[in-house]
Tab-separated table of C-alpha atoms and ligand atoms in Angstrom:
chain	number	residue	atom	x	y	z
A	1	UNK	CA	-0.274	-98.109	16.836
A	2	UNK	CA	-2.706	-100.175	18.479
A	3	UNK	CA	-6.152	-100.084	17.541
A	4	UNK	CA	-9.323	-101.020	19.921
A	5	UNK	CA	-12.792	-101.716	18.669
A	6	UNK	CA	-13.337	-103.649	21.729
A	7	UNK	CA	-13.341	-101.859	24.797
A	8	UNK	CA	-12.468	-104.896	27.250
A	9	UNK	CA	-9.259	-105.181	25.385
A	10	UNK	CA	-8.836	-101.230	25.622
A	11	UNK	CA	-9.326	-101.585	29.519
A	12	UNK	CA	-6.973	-103.988	29.943
A	13	UNK	CA	-4.272	-102.261	27.996
A	14	UNK	CA	-5.027	-99.023	29.953
A	15	UNK	CA	-4.669	-100.745	33.294
A	16	UNK	CA	-1.881	-100.007	35.617
A	17	UNK	CA	-0.411	-97.461	33.036
A	18	UNK	CA	-0.100	-93.851	33.999
A	19	UNK	CA	-2.770	-91.048	32.655
A	20	UNK	CA	-1.956	-90.480	28.623
A	21	UNK	CA	-3.004	-87.682	26.717
A	22	UNK	CA	-5.962	-87.883	24.749
A	23	UNK	CA	-7.661	-86.336	21.613
A	24	UNK	CA	-11.605	-87.183	20.874
A	25	UNK	CA	-12.324	-86.999	17.311
A	26	UNK	CA	-15.003	-87.955	14.667
A	27	UNK	CA	-12.299	-88.816	12.191
A	28	UNK	CA	-11.933	-86.924	8.843
A	29	UNK	CA	-8.629	-85.471	10.153
A	30	UNK	CA	-6.922	-82.565	9.133
A	31	UNK	CA	-3.946	-80.121	10.028
A	32	UNK	CA	-6.368	-78.625	12.903
A	33	UNK	CA	-6.750	-82.099	14.498
A	34	UNK	CA	-3.121	-82.876	13.926
A	35	UNK	CA	-2.000	-79.360	16.164
A	36	UNK	CA	-4.292	-81.275	18.779
A	37	UNK	CA	-2.353	-84.633	18.561
A	38	UNK	CA	1.126	-82.817	18.369
A	39	UNK	CA	0.556	-81.223	21.656
A	40	UNK	CA	-0.798	-84.436	23.076
A	41	UNK	CA	2.258	-86.120	21.895
A	42	UNK	CA	4.371	-83.107	23.252
A	43	UNK	CA	2.901	-83.019	26.839
A	44	UNK	CA	2.244	-86.831	27.561
A	45	UNK	CA	4.126	-89.674	28.311
A	46	UNK	CA	1.906	-91.581	25.615
A	47	UNK	CA	-1.208	-90.400	23.673
A	48	UNK	CA	-4.604	-91.751	22.729
A	49	UNK	CA	-6.961	-90.899	19.843
A	50	UNK	CA	-10.543	-91.637	19.466
A	51	UNK	CA	-12.320	-91.750	16.353
A	52	UNK	CA	-16.316	-92.037	16.577
A	53	UNK	CA	-18.958	-90.050	14.699
A	54	UNK	CA	-21.396	-89.761	17.306
A	55	UNK	CA	-25.209	-90.051	16.211
A	56	UNK	CA	-26.353	-88.258	19.478
A	57	UNK	CA	-24.742	-84.885	18.529
A	58	UNK	CA	-26.355	-84.795	15.155
A	59	UNK	CA	-29.729	-83.076	15.197
A	60	UNK	CA	-29.926	-83.566	11.441
A	61	UNK	CA	-29.764	-87.226	10.422
A	62	UNK	CA	-28.833	-86.049	6.555
A	63	UNK	CA	-26.055	-83.970	8.024
A	64	UNK	CA	-25.072	-87.675	10.156
A	65	UNK	CA	-25.395	-89.263	6.887
A	66	UNK	CA	-23.061	-87.049	4.986
A	67	UNK	CA	-20.027	-86.550	7.381
A	68	UNK	CA	-17.195	-87.600	5.800
A	69	UNK	CA	-15.729	-90.931	6.918
A	70	UNK	CA	-12.045	-92.132	6.052
A	71	UNK	CA	-10.682	-94.545	8.689
A	72	UNK	CA	-7.876	-96.064	6.932
A	73	UNK	CA	-6.669	-92.412	6.128
A	74	UNK	CA	-6.994	-91.036	9.500
A	75	UNK	CA	-5.376	-94.036	11.211
A	76	UNK	CA	-2.426	-93.987	9.241
A	77	UNK	CA	-1.810	-89.991	10.069
A	78	UNK	CA	-2.491	-90.819	13.767
A	79	UNK	CA	0.372	-93.339	13.512
A	80	UNK	CA	2.898	-90.897	11.713
A	81	UNK	CA	1.843	-88.315	14.471
A	82	UNK	CA	3.134	-90.734	17.287
A	83	UNK	CA	-0.496	-91.593	18.614
A	84	UNK	CA	0.119	-94.968	20.473
A	85	UNK	CA	-3.430	-96.073	20.983
A	86	UNK	CA	-7.158	-95.546	18.999
A	87	UNK	CA	-10.216	-96.331	20.186
A	88	UNK	CA	-12.538	-96.856	17.557
A	89	UNK	CA	-15.835	-98.156	19.270
A	90	UNK	CA	-18.855	-98.938	17.310
A	91	UNK	CA	-22.341	-97.204	18.589
A	92	UNK	CA	-23.499	-100.611	20.281
A	93	UNK	CA	-20.179	-100.419	22.625
A	94	UNK	CA	-20.239	-96.793	23.615
A	95	UNK	CA	-24.068	-96.714	24.092
A	96	UNK	CA	-24.659	-100.069	25.958
A	97	UNK	CA	-27.938	-97.819	27.358
A	98	UNK	CA	-29.357	-97.376	23.958
A	99	UNK	CA	-29.096	-93.598	24.582
A	100	UNK	CA	-31.241	-93.657	27.609
A	101	UNK	CA	-28.769	-91.589	29.912
A	102	UNK	CA	-27.960	-88.168	28.327
A	103	UNK	CA	-25.917	-85.399	30.245
A	104	UNK	CA	-27.621	-82.001	29.801
A	105	UNK	CA	-26.634	-78.637	30.189
A	106	UNK	CA	-29.227	-75.976	30.868
A	107	UNK	CA	-27.736	-72.529	29.626
A	108	UNK	CA	-24.845	-72.130	27.379
A	109	UNK	CA	-25.814	-75.114	25.542
A	110	UNK	CA	-28.902	-73.534	24.408
A	111	UNK	CA	-27.465	-70.325	23.004
A	112	UNK	CA	-25.363	-69.419	19.898
A	113	UNK	CA	-25.210	-72.906	18.012
A	114	UNK	CA	-27.462	-74.592	20.570
A	115	UNK	CA	-30.215	-72.664	19.817
A	116	UNK	CA	-29.859	-73.628	16.486
A	117	UNK	CA	-29.076	-77.383	16.824
A	118	UNK	CA	-31.526	-78.661	19.704
A	119	UNK	CA	-29.663	-81.532	21.719
A	120	UNK	CA	-26.452	-81.116	20.051
A	121	UNK	CA	-24.399	-79.991	23.189
A	122	UNK	CA	-25.933	-82.362	25.406
A	123	UNK	CA	-24.997	-84.977	22.629
A	124	UNK	CA	-21.193	-83.909	22.773
A	125	UNK	CA	-21.237	-83.541	26.417
A	126	UNK	CA	-22.516	-87.136	26.781
A	127	UNK	CA	-20.002	-88.884	24.549
A	128	UNK	CA	-17.114	-86.829	25.783
A	129	UNK	CA	-17.911	-87.880	29.438
A	130	UNK	CA	-18.046	-91.490	28.268
A	131	UNK	CA	-14.655	-91.202	26.292
A	132	UNK	CA	-13.045	-89.400	29.618
A	133	UNK	CA	-14.178	-92.205	31.714
A	134	UNK	CA	-13.004	-94.871	29.248
A	135	UNK	CA	-9.291	-93.410	28.764
A	136	UNK	CA	-9.008	-91.382	31.957
A	137	UNK	CA	-6.620	-89.026	30.405
A	138	UNK	CA	-4.367	-86.603	32.324
A	139	UNK	CA	-5.005	-84.138	29.564
A	140	UNK	CA	-7.634	-83.815	27.129
A	141	UNK	CA	-7.322	-81.528	23.777
A	142	UNK	CA	-10.055	-79.505	21.818
A	143	UNK	CA	-9.852	-76.868	19.159
A	144	UNK	CA	-11.111	-73.492	19.699
A	145	UNK	CA	-12.892	-73.398	16.276
A	146	UNK	CA	-15.662	-75.313	18.417
A	147	UNK	CA	-15.167	-72.501	20.977
A	148	UNK	CA	-18.712	-72.885	22.533
A	149	UNK	CA	-17.877	-76.795	22.570
A	150	UNK	CA	-14.702	-76.235	24.829
A	151	UNK	CA	-16.497	-73.807	27.307
A	152	UNK	CA	-19.166	-76.285	27.932
A	153	UNK	CA	-16.556	-79.179	28.012
A	154	UNK	CA	-14.678	-77.078	30.908
A	155	UNK	CA	-17.698	-76.632	32.645
A	156	UNK	CA	-18.787	-80.251	32.665
A	157	UNK	CA	-15.033	-81.295	33.956
A	158	UNK	CA	-15.244	-78.612	36.636
A	159	UNK	CA	-19.441	-79.731	37.539
A	160	UNK	CA	-18.284	-83.493	37.914
A	161	UNK	CA	-14.764	-82.951	39.266
A	162	UNK	CA	-12.976	-84.566	36.443
A	163	UNK	CA	-9.340	-85.506	37.045
A	164	UNK	CA	-8.430	-84.345	33.267
A	165	UNK	CA	-7.405	-81.032	32.460
A	166	UNK	CA	-9.052	-79.677	29.242
A	167	UNK	CA	-6.929	-77.986	27.270
A	168	UNK	CA	-8.014	-75.782	24.413
A	169	UNK	CA	-5.575	-75.197	20.956
A	170	UNK	CA	-5.650	-72.226	18.608
A	171	UNK	CA	-7.942	-72.459	15.515
A	172	UNK	CA	-5.768	-73.541	12.354
A	173	UNK	CA	-6.747	-71.715	9.130
A	174	UNK	CA	-6.211	-72.248	5.657
A	175	UNK	CA	-4.086	-69.466	4.099
A	176	UNK	CA	-7.031	-68.013	2.562
A	177	UNK	CA	-8.555	-67.472	6.288
A	178	UNK	CA	-10.680	-70.553	6.531
A	179	UNK	CA	-11.037	-72.539	9.593
A	180	UNK	CA	-10.132	-75.751	9.199
A	181	UNK	CA	-13.008	-78.348	9.571
A	182	UNK	CA	-13.913	-81.647	8.238
A	183	UNK	CA	-17.026	-80.540	6.784
A	184	UNK	CA	-14.865	-78.158	4.178
A	185	UNK	CA	-14.595	-81.247	2.321
A	186	UNK	CA	-18.200	-80.929	1.432
A	187	UNK	CA	-18.051	-77.474	0.090
A	188	UNK	CA	-18.129	-77.280	-3.905
A	189	UNK	CA	-15.377	-75.433	-5.928
A	190	UNK	CA	-17.853	-71.987	-5.910
A	191	UNK	CA	-18.733	-72.763	-2.089
A	192	UNK	CA	-15.156	-73.280	-1.340
A	193	UNK	CA	-14.217	-69.941	-2.587
A	194	UNK	CA	-16.765	-68.263	-0.957
A	195	UNK	CA	-16.352	-69.715	2.423
A	196	UNK	CA	-13.240	-67.703	3.661
A	197	UNK	CA	-15.336	-64.645	3.487
A	198	UNK	CA	-16.859	-65.956	6.826
A	199	UNK	CA	-13.525	-65.322	8.844
A	200	UNK	CA	-12.979	-62.106	6.840
A	201	UNK	CA	-16.675	-60.555	7.730
A	202	UNK	CA	-16.360	-61.225	11.194
A	203	UNK	CA	-12.707	-60.087	11.359
A	204	UNK	CA	-13.510	-56.465	9.727
A	205	UNK	CA	-17.437	-55.998	10.288
A	206	UNK	CA	-18.056	-53.071	12.909
A	207	UNK	CA	-20.983	-55.296	14.790
A	208	UNK	CA	-22.978	-58.301	14.476
A	209	UNK	CA	-25.591	-56.554	12.529
A	210	UNK	CA	-23.204	-55.442	9.690
A	211	UNK	CA	-21.721	-58.972	9.679
A	212	UNK	CA	-25.100	-60.380	9.062
A	213	UNK	CA	-25.825	-58.426	6.252
A	214	UNK	CA	-22.645	-58.612	4.534
A	215	UNK	CA	-22.757	-62.394	4.751
A	216	UNK	CA	-26.279	-62.370	3.344
A	217	UNK	CA	-25.030	-60.377	0.542
A	218	UNK	CA	-22.366	-62.750	-0.235
A	219	UNK	CA	-24.635	-65.862	-0.452
A	220	UNK	CA	-24.663	-67.178	3.026
A	221	UNK	CA	-27.598	-68.253	4.952
A	222	UNK	CA	-26.753	-66.359	8.493
A	223	UNK	CA	-27.746	-69.050	11.609
A	224	UNK	CA	-26.392	-66.165	14.025
A	225	UNK	CA	-23.374	-63.918	14.534
A	226	UNK	CA	-23.432	-62.744	17.996
A	227	UNK	CA	-20.531	-61.039	20.325
A	228	UNK	CA	-20.179	-62.518	23.679
A	229	UNK	CA	-17.319	-61.823	26.129
A	230	UNK	CA	-14.920	-60.102	23.729
A	231	UNK	CA	-15.340	-62.710	21.403
A	232	UNK	CA	-17.287	-62.820	18.091
A	233	UNK	CA	-19.034	-66.341	17.238
A	234	UNK	CA	-20.684	-67.070	13.767
A	235	UNK	CA	-22.522	-69.641	11.935
A	236	UNK	CA	-23.572	-69.731	8.421
A	237	UNK	CA	-24.287	-71.958	5.699
A	238	UNK	CA	-23.469	-72.411	2.299
A	239	UNK	CA	-25.811	-74.689	0.775
A	240	UNK	CA	-25.791	-77.821	2.769
A	241	UNK	CA	-22.405	-77.174	4.745
A	242	UNK	CA	-22.686	-75.258	7.859
A	243	UNK	CA	-19.613	-73.399	8.709
A	244	UNK	CA	-19.140	-71.819	12.101
A	245	UNK	CA	-16.183	-69.554	13.425
A	246	UNK	CA	-15.208	-67.023	16.189
A	247	UNK	CA	-12.620	-64.760	16.554
A	248	UNK	CA	-11.097	-62.389	19.556
A	249	UNK	CA	-12.651	-58.830	19.520
A	250	UNK	CA	-9.693	-58.023	21.646
A	251	UNK	CA	-6.344	-58.732	20.545
A	252	UNK	CA	-4.558	-59.815	23.231
A	253	UNK	CA	-1.588	-57.875	24.599
A	254	UNK	CA	1.742	-58.863	22.597
B	301	PAF	O1	-15.092	-82.095	18.415
B	301	PAF	C1	-15.439	-83.109	17.798
B	301	PAF	O2	-15.046	-83.498	16.982
B	301	PAF	C2	-16.644	-83.842	18.737
B	301	PAF	O3	-17.576	-82.829	18.994
B	301	PAF	C3	-16.085	-84.492	19.791
B	301	PAF	C4	-15.419	-83.874	20.666
B	301	PAF	C5	-15.201	-85.512	19.146
B	301	PAF	C6	-17.435	-85.331	20.452
B	301	PAF	O4	-17.950	-86.140	19.550
């Protein structure tokens, strides 16, 4: 597996090759990421991943500092999974404009998580556009845990006539129902025991109000629970750790 921290070297390697599959990540990989990688490897002649903890999408500097980093373990997992190349750029390489240019969306990005994390989705869209332009993939893979992010990236691809197919992949859960997330590493043992209740409550509560009350009783600090277009979205904190999840309100027909 080739690892590129220099974007010029990456451009030379990419030149003249057919379009790969691409999995952008912020590292701290878990089986949810690996399900995206497996799909990318299965569907494409070659597969590229990126690891970059993107400062532009963290509205809270403490959250950026605390974001788990384990690059060596990540690279080992990507190699085992069959990834051919990994982009590992530093901030200077990816933001030669020193953050002067920023892509913004004016509706969906302001709702749900966007209402609680101002600027977050503009930061995501900006870095994803940069990465898609660098990699020029045939398909790029994103997890449905970040469902709002997936919808916004699809919308961006359509709005800017990008040549990449945006593929959404199902949430991977722990056996107790907790959606896999790099942030789960930061839960203490008691929080980890409570965390799966987020999924249980949003799956079983009759309405968002009932879910908010049940989560608050369990010790969550709830950002929101909202039903939008047959899907229930939720974000809630346990201490410093913010968890998100979403479930379909209507089960798809078998
Ligand atoms: O979902 C993530 O890990 C990030 O938001 C992404 C898509 C890699 C952009 O930084």
